[in-house]
Structures are given as structure tokens and as C-alpha cells.
Amino acid sequence: MKAAEIVLKDATSMAEAVRSGVVGAGALVQASLDRIAATDVRVNAFTDVVRERALRRASQIDESLASERGARTRELPLLGVPFAVKNLFDIAGLPTLAGSKIEREATPARSDAALVRRLESAGAVLVGALNMDEYAYGFTTENSHVGAAHNPHDLSRIAGGSSGGSGAAVAAGQVPITLGSDTNGSIRVPASLCGVFGLKPTFGRLPRTGSYPFVSSLDHLGPFARSVRDLATAYDAMQGPETMGPRDPGCAQRNIELASPALGHGLHGLRIGVLGGWFRERAQPEAITAVDSVAQALGANHTVELPMVEAGRAAAFLITNSEGAALHLPDLRTRAQDFEPLSRDRFLAGALLPAAWVARAQRVRRLYAEQVARLLDRFDILLAPATPCAATPIGAEWFELGGQRLPVRPNMGVLTQPISCIGLPVCAVPVWGAHPSLPIGVQVIAAPWREDLVLRVAAALESAGIAHAPVAPL
């Protein structure tokens, strides 16, 4: 089998092909680079390609396989697998853009982000940095500085955001694994709209060291992938406490709790609820159809309501607005013209929020988390739509939700934001058939630190053919 064919498979298959000698890491990475070159003029997922670094790293892997270190190298779970990261992750030698114009003037990063290092320690090969909404403040990745990321399944539509490049690169077959960030839904929204798997781990599970912050009390980092096995493998490779250098103060520094072994355990004994109320009232028919098909496949017939969900989302909105604005206040005062116009206006609004409102939002957030914890004593898994609809056209400003005409950019995350606010682990699984031609995702939600459960359910849905992530025929 040729490298150009293998590179369109999932990461597990790629690593096995390198491990067994079917293809070299160098040939596989070259095939990924060729795929990026052939498709990204239409997709616009990448903002930087680190070609020389990637080929050098792949060559080192091939040399190691041919040497006395070969046996140890073959054990690496992501052996030779190309991957890419949202451009808010530090990449040594590049300025960390965070989707902005202003950060182009920043000093290049001296070292890679913690999660980049961990994936490369597992054998993966970094090939580049990916498009995103400026400073992660958006849900569409219509970036005015570098152009919109296009949905590979319909190039006239958005890829979602703010990690739109991360979702699009996997769907386009450019790389099988990417990393993104999720503050209010920025992994789950692109995963839903691009038809790939995405994992938002529990808040504090993975270290954020070496990434550009948006809202430190809400930011999560996590992977996108073509299969649940790949998602779990990447997630497991990134787990663990930080033992050297600077630490992320928001990271719980927990020991590794592997999720991959749970993937084949099935659904026996799991108590699964379907979220109603807010999550159906603000969903268009295709989103409801997707959730219902997943619920039917899982035998889930209990509809439940998330307590205080509207107050929880409002709290997240205020905290996001205030913390994000505080971070950028010096540049807002002196370089307002260099910001993305839509994010600039929201940052300026956040700078004017009364402190008493933000303090109250934090109190509401805590009470909301306590109420939801009681619900999760009764259910192991909760299901909800990931986005209110399938991907909208690039440039669309408005959509209809619950009888209201709302702006797309802040409201594509209306169903993810209440879950991020309290840091729950979620796997977005891509469902086809609910919309005539596009995918739409479903959130599989569990209690804190139970990533094993959301991945276990996602694997069952993938095995049953309910969820899958095909490469777009570009």
C-alpha cells in the first residue's frame, strides 16, 4: 500500500504500518505534507507548515527503527503519525499567533508546548499550526487576518471555531490527529460541523503550559481525531502531572488514568439520560434528529433537564467576556485597530463589565456545578446536541433558534457553553444522516475525571456505525 493511501487512514493504522515496515515514517510524513499542499489552498486549515522539522523528525524515527533502539521505538503508540496544532500552542521557532495580527510581532517560542512534546514523545510528528478565531473568541473561524477555514465537506460553509483549522485538517485527510482548545465549545463545535471526533477533557486534566490563554478559569486543551481509538490514544499520551519546568496553575496534576483499555467494555450497566429543555428548544431539527438516533442506539429513554442551565450559560458568558478583556486591555488601549473587528467589540464590552457582576457569575457557576453534580449521581452519561444546526454558510450572520433570530458567531456554542462552564468531560461524536448532506455532532457527557466513560460510549457508537468520521472527498 502506498503512503498516499495510508495517510488517509486513522492514526492507529498509520502507526502499525510504520511499525511493521509497510511504510517509513519519512514517506508517511511526506505524504501528509503533499496532501496539505494539494488541499489547503481550498480548505485554509494551516497557517504554518514546519516541513523541514517534520521531515527531520521522521528521519530520526526511521533511523531509530533501523538501529539497536528499534524495538523500543516500535512500542511508541503514535509511531510516525503526523499531527498539527491550533496556532495558540507554542512551536519552537515560531511566534505563537493565537489567530491574531498583533502576535505576529512576538518573539518566537523557545520551546514546544507541553502537549506537543508529549505527543512527539509518543512517536507523533508535528507538521504545522492551524487556523483559528482571533484569540479563540468565536465559533466560526472566519479569521479576517488569514481568511476563513473552510469545511471540507462543503467548502462554502464554516468549519466551526474557534479551533476550526483543527477540525478541518482532520476532515480533509491532511493529518489524522490535531490539538485544539475549548473554552466554551471550541473543540466540540468544529468536531460537530466537520464530522470528526473531538474530546474536551475535564477542566484541569491536561496541562496548558506553552499555550496562549483565552480565559484561564475556563480553558481546556484536547484532541480531534478520525476514530475513537485515535482520540483515546492521543489523550492517554498527553496525560500525567508536570514534573519539570513551569506548571499550569489550573492543572490538577493527576496521575495517568488510561482511557484506552475501557473502549471495548460496551454499555452494560451505564445509566444514560438525554438532556431536554434548553438543549431541544435551542436546536434545529437536524440536531434533535442526531441526538434521538444516538439515544435510540444506546437504549436511552430518560429525558432529563440540566438544572440552572440558562444561569450557568449566562455566568460563562460574563466570565469569558471579563477575563478575556482583562488579558488584552493594554493592546485594546493602544492597538484597537489591529484586532478582529467582531472580537474587538466584545473585548471592549468585557472591559466595561462591573466587577460585582463577575463575582456574582462565579458564585452562580459554583452553585450550578453543585446542582449538576447531583444529576450526575443519577446518570453516568448525558446526551445533548453539540451544535444547534449543521454548518452554516461562510459569511452568514444570523440563524433562527427557538423562535429567535440570533447572531451565528456567539451562538453556535449555545449548547456547549453550559457544559464548559463547569468543566465536565465531553466527547463530540459525528453523526451523518440527520442533515441531507452534512454531519452534526452529539455531546457525550460524564462526571469529572470520567473521560473513560465518554470514550467508551463513543466507541460503542462508532462500532455500531452510528458515529463515524470519513475523510472528505476533496
Tab-separated table of C-alpha atoms in Angstrom:
chain	number	residue	atom	x	y	z
A	1	MET	CA	0.000	0.000	0.000
A	2	LYS	CA	1.287	3.458	-0.906
A	3	ALA	CA	1.969	6.178	1.659
A	4	ALA	CA	-0.623	8.419	-0.051
A	5	GLU	CA	-3.286	5.798	0.724
A	6	ILE	CA	-2.100	5.070	4.263
A	7	VAL	CA	-2.123	8.773	5.172
A	8	LEU	CA	-5.907	8.821	4.656
A	9	LYS	CA	-6.411	6.111	7.258
A	10	ASP	CA	-6.602	6.617	11.016
A	11	ALA	CA	-3.554	7.123	13.225
A	12	THR	CA	-3.717	3.611	14.638
A	13	SER	CA	-3.394	2.147	11.131
A	14	MET	CA	-0.597	4.575	10.246
A	15	ALA	CA	1.443	3.700	13.324
A	16	GLU	CA	1.004	-0.015	12.635
A	17	ALA	CA	2.130	0.460	9.029
A	18	VAL	CA	5.318	2.191	10.205
A	19	ARG	CA	5.830	-0.366	12.982
A	20	SER	CA	5.539	-3.302	10.568
A	21	GLY	CA	7.736	-1.726	7.906
A	22	VAL	CA	4.965	-1.290	5.325
A	23	VAL	CA	5.885	2.388	5.096
A	24	GLY	CA	8.635	4.521	6.585
A	25	ALA	CA	7.886	7.465	8.846
A	26	GLY	CA	9.592	9.738	6.304
A	27	ALA	CA	7.351	8.557	3.481
A	28	LEU	CA	4.242	8.877	5.642
A	29	VAL	CA	5.069	12.421	6.734
A	30	GLN	CA	5.913	13.373	3.154
A	31	ALA	CA	2.506	12.051	2.086
A	32	SER	CA	0.858	14.233	4.732
A	33	LEU	CA	2.808	17.274	3.552
A	34	ASP	CA	1.809	16.519	-0.042
A	35	ARG	CA	-1.839	16.228	0.986
A	36	ILE	CA	-1.652	19.588	2.762
A	37	ALA	CA	-0.059	21.205	-0.286
A	38	ALA	CA	-2.739	19.763	-2.596
A	39	THR	CA	-5.796	20.608	-0.495
A	40	ASP	CA	-5.086	23.560	1.760
A	41	VAL	CA	-5.462	26.176	-0.943
A	42	ARG	CA	-9.193	25.293	-0.690
A	43	VAL	CA	-9.503	24.382	2.988
A	44	ASN	CA	-7.218	27.008	4.563
A	45	ALA	CA	-6.696	24.938	7.695
A	46	PHE	CA	-2.954	25.653	8.084
A	47	THR	CA	-1.237	28.927	8.927
A	48	ASP	CA	2.256	27.385	9.156
A	49	VAL	CA	3.774	24.158	7.859
A	50	VAL	CA	7.018	23.083	9.566
A	51	ARG	CA	8.210	20.953	6.667
A	52	GLU	CA	11.913	20.722	7.481
A	53	ARG	CA	11.302	19.997	11.153
A	54	ALA	CA	8.747	17.286	10.312
A	55	LEU	CA	10.981	15.510	7.782
A	56	ARG	CA	13.953	15.700	10.151
A	57	ARG	CA	11.904	14.166	12.973
A	58	ALA	CA	10.568	11.432	10.665
A	59	SER	CA	14.095	10.640	9.507
A	60	GLN	CA	15.178	10.247	13.127
A	61	ILE	CA	12.363	7.750	13.686
A	62	ASP	CA	13.368	5.729	10.631
A	63	GLU	CA	16.999	5.728	11.743
A	64	SER	CA	15.976	4.583	15.207
A	65	LEU	CA	13.878	1.750	13.786
A	66	ALA	CA	16.890	0.559	11.805
A	67	SER	CA	19.203	0.675	14.827
A	68	GLU	CA	19.522	-1.205	18.091
A	69	ARG	CA	16.877	1.148	19.522
A	70	GLY	CA	14.333	-0.201	17.061
A	71	ALA	CA	12.486	-2.486	19.485
A	72	ARG	CA	11.836	0.332	21.941
A	73	THR	CA	10.846	2.757	19.179
A	74	ARG	CA	8.301	0.282	17.784
A	75	GLU	CA	6.429	0.385	21.091
A	76	LEU	CA	5.531	4.053	20.637
A	77	PRO	CA	1.727	4.253	20.178
A	78	LEU	CA	1.757	7.084	17.599
A	79	LEU	CA	4.853	5.956	15.706
A	80	GLY	CA	5.422	8.241	12.715
A	81	VAL	CA	1.905	9.702	12.842
A	82	PRO	CA	1.706	13.313	11.537
A	83	PHE	CA	-0.270	15.789	13.630
A	84	ALA	CA	-0.885	19.543	13.802
A	85	VAL	CA	-1.969	22.023	16.459
A	86	LYS	CA	-4.110	25.137	16.736
A	87	ASN	CA	-1.805	28.114	16.421
A	88	LEU	CA	-2.172	29.068	20.081
A	89	PHE	CA	0.191	26.190	21.000
A	90	ASP	CA	3.864	27.121	21.238
A	91	ILE	CA	6.003	25.678	18.446
A	92	ALA	CA	9.721	26.268	18.871
A	93	GLY	CA	10.960	28.859	16.402
A	94	LEU	CA	7.534	30.299	15.516
A	95	PRO	CA	5.643	33.191	17.100
A	96	THR	CA	2.508	31.910	18.829
A	97	LEU	CA	-0.153	33.729	16.824
A	98	ALA	CA	-3.397	32.789	18.610
A	99	GLY	CA	-5.122	33.772	15.378
A	100	SER	CA	-4.105	37.394	15.708
A	101	LYS	CA	-2.270	40.094	13.790
A	102	ILE	CA	-0.688	41.589	16.909
A	103	GLU	CA	1.165	38.425	17.975
A	104	ARG	CA	2.991	38.206	14.633
A	105	GLU	CA	5.442	40.653	16.214
A	106	ALA	CA	6.004	38.414	19.258
A	107	THR	CA	9.321	36.709	19.922
A	108	PRO	CA	9.287	33.158	18.533
A	109	ALA	CA	8.634	30.419	21.079
A	110	ARG	CA	11.776	28.942	22.598
A	111	SER	CA	10.258	25.507	23.126
A	112	ASP	CA	7.204	23.461	22.236
A	113	ALA	CA	4.047	23.412	24.323
A	114	ALA	CA	3.827	20.613	26.888
A	115	LEU	CA	1.234	18.628	24.913
A	116	VAL	CA	3.233	18.914	21.679
A	117	ARG	CA	6.227	17.425	23.493
A	118	ARG	CA	4.113	14.622	24.921
A	119	LEU	CA	2.678	13.629	21.539
A	120	GLU	CA	6.135	13.649	19.970
A	121	SER	CA	7.399	11.502	22.869
A	122	ALA	CA	4.680	9.026	21.853
A	123	GLY	CA	6.153	8.929	18.329
A	124	ALA	CA	3.995	11.523	16.558
A	125	VAL	CA	5.460	14.103	14.157
A	126	LEU	CA	4.351	17.729	14.199
A	127	VAL	CA	3.724	19.137	10.705
A	128	GLY	CA	2.249	22.566	11.396
A	129	ALA	CA	-0.024	25.123	13.039
A	130	LEU	CA	-3.706	25.646	12.336
A	131	ASN	CA	-6.180	28.438	11.661
A	132	MET	CA	-8.444	29.712	14.448
A	133	ASP	CA	-10.649	32.602	15.546
A	134	GLU	CA	-8.588	35.512	16.841
A	135	TYR	CA	-7.615	34.909	20.476
A	136	ALA	CA	-10.075	31.958	20.435
A	137	TYR	CA	-13.048	34.327	20.688
A	138	GLY	CA	-15.528	32.914	18.183
A	139	PHE	CA	-17.267	29.822	16.873
A	140	THR	CA	-16.758	30.105	13.101
A	141	THR	CA	-13.023	30.609	12.270
A	142	GLU	CA	-13.804	33.364	9.797
A	143	ASN	CA	-10.471	34.983	10.552
A	144	SER	CA	-10.095	38.362	8.836
A	145	HIS	CA	-6.277	38.224	9.031
A	146	VAL	CA	-5.700	34.912	7.203
A	147	GLY	CA	-9.125	34.054	5.812
A	148	ALA	CA	-11.807	31.602	6.845
A	149	ALA	CA	-11.190	27.909	7.436
A	150	HIS	CA	-13.467	26.047	5.018
A	151	ASN	CA	-15.493	22.968	5.889
A	152	PRO	CA	-14.025	20.106	3.814
A	153	HIS	CA	-17.467	18.522	3.389
A	154	ASP	CA	-18.826	21.718	1.801
A	155	LEU	CA	-16.219	24.359	1.076
A	156	SER	CA	-18.828	27.124	1.077
A	157	ARG	CA	-19.546	26.536	4.775
A	158	ILE	CA	-17.798	27.245	8.067
A	159	ALA	CA	-15.570	24.750	9.832
A	160	GLY	CA	-16.719	25.997	13.234
A	161	GLY	CA	-14.495	27.546	15.837
A	162	SER	CA	-12.518	28.632	17.469
A	163	SER	CA	-10.463	25.517	16.589
A	164	GLY	CA	-11.791	25.465	13.034
A	165	GLY	CA	-8.472	24.622	11.423
A	166	SER	CA	-8.079	21.683	13.775
A	167	GLY	CA	-11.427	20.175	12.785
A	168	ALA	CA	-10.953	20.916	9.090
A	169	ALA	CA	-7.450	19.404	8.874
A	170	VAL	CA	-8.685	16.040	10.176
A	171	ALA	CA	-11.793	16.043	7.973
A	172	ALA	CA	-9.677	16.957	4.928
A	173	GLY	CA	-7.340	13.991	5.432
A	174	GLN	CA	-4.346	16.258	5.975
A	175	VAL	CA	-3.482	14.744	9.362
A	176	PRO	CA	-5.315	12.146	11.493
A	177	ILE	CA	-4.890	13.952	14.837
A	178	THR	CA	-4.913	17.618	15.787
A	179	LEU	CA	-4.996	19.593	19.009
A	180	GLY	CA	-7.346	22.431	19.844
A	181	SER	CA	-8.618	24.405	22.788
A	182	ASP	CA	-12.119	24.550	24.236
A	183	THR	CA	-13.224	27.431	26.456
A	184	ASN	CA	-16.927	27.478	25.596
A	185	GLY	CA	-17.141	24.781	22.926
A	186	SER	CA	-14.210	25.369	20.610
A	187	ILE	CA	-13.345	21.673	20.232
A	188	ARG	CA	-16.890	20.329	20.144
A	189	VAL	CA	-18.277	22.877	17.655
A	190	PRO	CA	-15.672	22.218	14.903
A	191	ALA	CA	-15.866	18.468	15.584
A	192	SER	CA	-19.632	18.643	15.074
A	193	LEU	CA	-19.562	20.749	11.930
A	194	CYS	CA	-16.571	18.991	10.302
A	195	GLY	CA	-17.730	15.472	11.155
A	196	VAL	CA	-14.802	14.299	13.289
A	197	PHE	CA	-14.365	13.090	16.864
A	198	GLY	CA	-13.357	15.655	19.478
A	199	LEU	CA	-12.587	15.336	23.183
A	200	LYS	CA	-12.843	18.106	25.750
A	201	PRO	CA	-11.313	16.561	28.860
A	202	THR	CA	-12.210	17.551	32.405
A	203	PHE	CA	-11.020	21.041	33.313
A	204	GLY	CA	-7.550	20.640	34.815
A	205	ARG	CA	-6.863	17.199	33.322
A	206	LEU	CA	-4.252	18.189	30.711
A	207	PRO	CA	-1.579	20.852	31.265
A	208	ARG	CA	-1.918	24.051	29.262
A	209	THR	CA	1.733	25.029	29.681
A	210	GLY	CA	3.002	26.619	26.477
A	211	SER	CA	-0.386	27.673	25.107
A	212	TYR	CA	-1.782	31.175	24.637
A	213	PRO	CA	-4.649	31.693	27.124
A	214	PHE	CA	-8.122	32.988	26.433
A	215	VAL	CA	-9.949	32.591	29.768
A	216	SER	CA	-7.700	30.799	32.231
A	217	SER	CA	-10.541	29.705	34.509
A	218	LEU	CA	-12.367	28.050	31.588
A	219	ASP	CA	-9.699	26.973	29.047
A	220	HIS	CA	-9.286	23.273	28.210
A	221	LEU	CA	-6.963	21.608	25.675
A	222	GLY	CA	-7.781	18.394	23.842
A	223	PRO	CA	-7.566	16.295	20.658
A	224	PHE	CA	-9.504	15.807	17.421
A	225	ALA	CA	-9.262	12.509	15.526
A	226	ARG	CA	-10.744	10.284	12.825
A	227	SER	CA	-11.536	7.456	15.242
A	228	VAL	CA	-12.272	6.988	18.920
A	229	ARG	CA	-9.240	4.730	19.240
A	230	ASP	CA	-7.029	7.548	17.939
A	231	LEU	CA	-8.722	10.056	20.244
A	232	ALA	CA	-8.122	7.846	23.278
A	233	THR	CA	-4.526	7.083	22.276
A	234	ALA	CA	-3.676	10.766	21.890
A	235	TYR	CA	-5.467	11.643	25.123
A	236	ASP	CA	-3.645	8.925	27.088
A	237	ALA	CA	-0.299	10.067	25.670
A	238	MET	CA	-0.924	13.598	26.928
A	239	GLN	CA	-1.974	12.718	30.479
A	240	GLY	CA	0.056	12.992	33.657
A	241	PRO	CA	1.442	15.578	36.071
A	242	GLU	CA	4.110	18.082	35.078
A	243	THR	CA	7.353	17.050	36.747
A	244	MET	CA	9.807	19.651	35.398
A	245	GLY	CA	9.802	23.310	34.492
A	246	PRO	CA	6.854	25.700	34.800
A	247	ARG	CA	3.470	24.294	35.703
A	248	ASP	CA	-0.026	25.229	34.626
A	249	PRO	CA	-1.677	26.535	37.836
A	250	GLY	CA	-5.056	25.328	36.569
A	251	CYS	CA	-3.895	21.738	36.056
A	252	ALA	CA	-4.880	19.200	38.703
A	253	GLN	CA	-1.574	17.337	38.126
A	254	ARG	CA	-3.391	13.994	38.361
A	255	ASN	CA	-1.662	10.710	37.683
A	256	ILE	CA	-2.337	8.931	34.394
A	257	GLU	CA	-5.722	7.186	34.252
A	258	LEU	CA	-5.740	5.366	30.927
A	259	ALA	CA	-8.956	5.517	28.913
A	260	SER	CA	-7.981	3.239	26.018
A	261	PRO	CA	-8.498	-0.051	27.928
A	262	ALA	CA	-12.169	0.838	28.504
A	263	LEU	CA	-13.061	1.216	24.823
A	264	GLY	CA	-14.264	-2.344	24.337
A	265	HIS	CA	-16.291	-2.619	27.537
A	266	GLY	CA	-19.638	-1.849	25.909
A	267	LEU	CA	-22.609	-0.201	27.565
A	268	HIS	CA	-23.616	-2.705	30.225
A	269	GLY	CA	-24.637	-1.022	33.445
A	270	LEU	CA	-24.413	2.562	32.177
A	271	ARG	CA	-27.245	4.904	33.152
A	272	ILE	CA	-27.806	7.263	30.221
A	273	GLY	CA	-30.018	10.345	30.142
A	274	VAL	CA	-31.000	12.639	27.272
A	275	LEU	CA	-30.960	16.348	28.013
A	276	GLY	CA	-34.207	18.121	27.167
A	277	GLY	CA	-35.440	21.643	27.800
A	278	TRP	CA	-32.724	24.130	26.828
A	279	PHE	CA	-30.991	21.535	24.637
A	280	ARG	CA	-34.063	20.847	22.488
A	281	GLU	CA	-35.541	24.339	22.472
A	282	ARG	CA	-32.331	25.766	21.008
A	283	ALA	CA	-31.710	23.030	18.453
A	284	GLN	CA	-32.855	22.865	14.859
A	285	PRO	CA	-34.488	19.632	13.577
A	286	GLU	CA	-31.255	18.021	12.348
A	287	ALA	CA	-29.620	18.446	15.766
A	288	ILE	CA	-32.604	16.866	17.513
A	289	THR	CA	-32.669	14.012	14.987
A	290	ALA	CA	-28.965	13.325	15.594
A	291	VAL	CA	-29.424	13.124	19.373
A	292	ASP	CA	-32.504	10.953	19.039
A	293	SER	CA	-30.677	8.495	16.768
A	294	VAL	CA	-27.813	8.230	19.266
A	295	ALA	CA	-30.238	7.822	22.177
A	296	GLN	CA	-32.100	5.066	20.345
A	297	ALA	CA	-28.873	3.224	19.560
A	298	LEU	CA	-27.882	3.401	23.235
A	299	GLY	CA	-31.328	2.426	24.518
A	300	ALA	CA	-31.548	5.743	26.374
A	301	ASN	CA	-35.169	6.725	27.047
A	302	HIS	CA	-34.863	9.007	30.078
A	303	THR	CA	-35.256	12.696	29.251
A	304	VAL	CA	-33.855	14.949	31.958
A	305	GLU	CA	-33.241	18.670	32.374
A	306	LEU	CA	-29.967	20.239	33.376
A	307	PRO	CA	-30.720	22.417	36.411
A	308	MET	CA	-29.864	26.119	36.205
A	309	VAL	CA	-28.575	25.730	32.651
A	310	GLU	CA	-29.580	29.217	31.494
A	311	ALA	CA	-27.971	30.824	34.553
A	312	GLY	CA	-24.865	28.682	34.014
A	313	ARG	CA	-24.519	29.840	30.425
A	314	ALA	CA	-25.007	33.456	31.447
A	315	ALA	CA	-22.279	33.071	34.074
A	316	ALA	CA	-19.907	31.614	31.473
A	317	PHE	CA	-20.670	34.494	29.135
A	318	LEU	CA	-19.786	37.114	31.747
A	319	ILE	CA	-16.645	35.332	32.960
A	320	THR	CA	-15.430	34.859	29.385
A	321	ASN	CA	-16.102	38.469	28.477
A	322	SER	CA	-14.412	39.872	31.574
A	323	GLU	CA	-11.315	37.636	31.787
A	324	GLY	CA	-10.668	37.807	28.050
A	325	ALA	CA	-10.886	41.586	28.058
A	326	ALA	CA	-8.577	41.927	31.056
A	327	LEU	CA	-5.886	39.900	29.284
A	328	HIS	CA	-5.916	42.169	26.220
A	329	LEU	CA	-6.608	45.527	27.868
A	330	PRO	CA	-3.156	47.061	27.139
A	331	ASP	CA	-3.485	46.297	23.405
A	332	LEU	CA	-7.135	47.393	23.353
A	333	ARG	CA	-5.995	50.786	24.643
A	334	THR	CA	-3.180	51.254	22.129
A	335	ARG	CA	-3.828	48.951	19.126
A	336	ALA	CA	-7.583	48.511	18.894
A	337	GLN	CA	-7.431	48.836	15.093
A	338	ASP	CA	-5.305	45.664	14.842
A	339	PHE	CA	-7.939	43.389	16.410
A	340	GLU	CA	-10.504	41.345	14.517
A	341	PRO	CA	-13.453	43.811	14.489
A	342	LEU	CA	-16.021	41.436	15.994
A	343	SER	CA	-13.767	40.162	18.777
A	344	ARG	CA	-12.557	43.706	19.496
A	345	ASP	CA	-16.099	44.886	20.178
A	346	ARG	CA	-16.745	42.040	22.608
A	347	PHE	CA	-13.417	42.549	24.376
A	348	LEU	CA	-14.230	46.249	24.780
A	349	ALA	CA	-17.628	45.363	26.218
A	350	GLY	CA	-15.971	42.956	28.645
A	351	ALA	CA	-13.612	45.660	29.855
A	352	LEU	CA	-16.640	47.684	30.953
A	353	LEU	CA	-18.365	44.946	32.982
A	354	PRO	CA	-18.850	45.808	36.679
A	355	ALA	CA	-16.728	43.658	38.996
A	356	ALA	CA	-19.825	42.834	41.044
A	357	TRP	CA	-21.392	41.121	38.028
A	358	VAL	CA	-18.337	38.920	37.506
A	359	ALA	CA	-18.151	37.996	41.194
A	360	ARG	CA	-21.824	37.024	41.092
A	361	ALA	CA	-21.225	34.962	37.934
A	362	GLN	CA	-18.541	32.961	39.750
A	363	ARG	CA	-20.966	32.267	42.619
A	364	VAL	CA	-23.648	31.158	40.162
A	365	ARG	CA	-21.110	28.935	38.429
A	366	ARG	CA	-20.301	27.141	41.685
A	367	LEU	CA	-23.980	26.636	42.578
A	368	TYR	CA	-24.695	25.405	39.056
A	369	ALA	CA	-21.845	22.872	39.292
A	370	GLU	CA	-23.239	21.559	42.578
A	371	GLN	CA	-26.711	21.130	41.071
A	372	VAL	CA	-25.394	19.290	38.008
A	373	ALA	CA	-23.251	17.036	40.238
A	374	ARG	CA	-26.454	15.810	41.881
A	375	LEU	CA	-27.856	14.905	38.471
A	376	LEU	CA	-24.660	13.023	37.641
A	377	ASP	CA	-25.173	10.940	40.765
A	378	ARG	CA	-28.220	9.524	38.955
A	379	PHE	CA	-26.746	9.225	35.451
A	380	ASP	CA	-23.350	8.079	34.188
A	381	ILE	CA	-23.808	9.695	30.771
A	382	LEU	CA	-25.836	12.626	29.462
A	383	LEU	CA	-26.520	13.240	25.758
A	384	ALA	CA	-27.067	16.588	24.035
A	385	PRO	CA	-26.595	18.159	20.601
A	386	ALA	CA	-23.134	19.639	20.087
A	387	THR	CA	-24.321	22.438	17.821
A	388	PRO	CA	-27.814	23.804	17.184
A	389	CYS	CA	-27.512	23.066	13.471
A	390	ALA	CA	-25.140	21.791	10.798
A	391	ALA	CA	-22.503	24.095	9.315
A	392	THR	CA	-23.802	27.467	8.134
A	393	PRO	CA	-22.545	29.260	5.001
A	394	ILE	CA	-19.376	31.327	5.364
A	395	GLY	CA	-20.468	34.913	5.864
A	396	ALA	CA	-23.893	34.053	7.289
A	397	GLU	CA	-24.602	36.466	10.133
A	398	TRP	CA	-27.852	35.136	11.591
A	399	PHE	CA	-29.777	31.942	12.230
A	400	GLU	CA	-33.080	31.008	13.833
A	401	LEU	CA	-33.059	29.320	17.236
A	402	GLY	CA	-36.085	28.739	19.437
A	403	GLY	CA	-38.117	31.267	17.510
A	404	GLN	CA	-35.432	33.939	17.849
A	405	ARG	CA	-33.162	35.460	15.209
A	406	LEU	CA	-29.655	35.284	16.727
A	407	PRO	CA	-26.120	36.093	15.522
A	408	VAL	CA	-24.216	32.966	14.463
A	409	ARG	CA	-20.754	33.865	15.745
A	410	PRO	CA	-21.508	33.908	19.504
A	411	ASN	CA	-24.416	31.441	19.454
A	412	MET	CA	-23.077	28.399	17.598
A	413	GLY	CA	-21.832	27.385	21.072
A	414	VAL	CA	-25.160	27.838	22.840
A	415	LEU	CA	-25.306	24.086	23.635
A	416	THR	CA	-21.639	23.603	24.537
A	417	GLN	CA	-21.050	26.650	26.708
A	418	PRO	CA	-23.121	25.421	29.700
A	419	ILE	CA	-21.021	22.237	29.834
A	420	SER	CA	-17.639	24.001	29.590
A	421	CYS	CA	-18.598	26.351	32.393
A	422	ILE	CA	-18.389	23.516	34.935
A	423	GLY	CA	-15.528	21.610	33.323
A	424	LEU	CA	-17.204	18.292	32.515
A	425	PRO	CA	-15.533	15.802	30.122
A	426	VAL	CA	-17.273	15.527	26.757
A	427	CYS	CA	-16.726	13.576	23.557
A	428	ALA	CA	-18.336	15.040	20.439
A	429	VAL	CA	-19.319	12.197	18.111
A	430	PRO	CA	-20.098	12.883	14.425
A	431	VAL	CA	-23.483	11.690	13.126
A	432	TRP	CA	-24.485	11.503	9.467
A	433	GLY	CA	-27.986	11.320	8.011
A	434	ALA	CA	-29.716	13.821	10.281
A	435	HIS	CA	-28.913	16.525	7.681
A	436	PRO	CA	-29.224	15.764	3.948
A	437	SER	CA	-25.518	16.226	3.212
A	438	LEU	CA	-23.605	17.383	6.288
A	439	PRO	CA	-22.543	15.891	9.616
A	440	ILE	CA	-23.661	17.126	13.002
A	441	GLY	CA	-22.268	16.155	16.385
A	442	VAL	CA	-23.709	14.862	19.639
A	443	GLN	CA	-22.150	15.559	23.032
A	444	VAL	CA	-21.495	12.530	25.245
A	445	ILE	CA	-21.064	13.996	28.740
A	446	ALA	CA	-19.939	12.461	32.054
A	447	ALA	CA	-18.924	13.458	35.569
A	448	PRO	CA	-15.474	14.977	36.175
A	449	TRP	CA	-12.484	12.671	35.527
A	450	ARG	CA	-14.641	10.069	33.692
A	451	GLU	CA	-13.173	10.504	30.231
A	452	ASP	CA	-13.103	6.713	30.131
A	453	LEU	CA	-16.913	6.648	30.115
A	454	VAL	CA	-17.426	9.199	27.337
A	455	LEU	CA	-14.841	7.448	25.162
A	456	ARG	CA	-16.345	4.055	25.947
A	457	VAL	CA	-19.789	5.242	24.766
A	458	ALA	CA	-18.274	6.948	21.720
A	459	ALA	CA	-16.508	3.704	20.804
A	460	ALA	CA	-19.787	1.784	21.083
A	461	LEU	CA	-21.483	4.298	18.764
A	462	GLU	CA	-18.622	4.056	16.282
A	463	SER	CA	-18.702	0.258	16.376
A	464	ALA	CA	-22.464	0.309	15.720
A	465	GLY	CA	-21.965	2.607	12.710
A	466	ILE	CA	-23.928	5.467	14.297
A	467	ALA	CA	-20.883	7.741	14.513
A	468	HIS	CA	-18.033	7.874	12.024
A	469	ALA	CA	-15.558	10.380	10.590
A	470	PRO	CA	-14.931	9.873	6.857
A	471	VAL	CA	-12.290	11.892	5.030
A	472	ALA	CA	-13.910	14.483	2.753
A	473	PRO	CA	-13.513	13.684	-0.977
A	474	LEU	CA	-11.571	16.808	-1.890
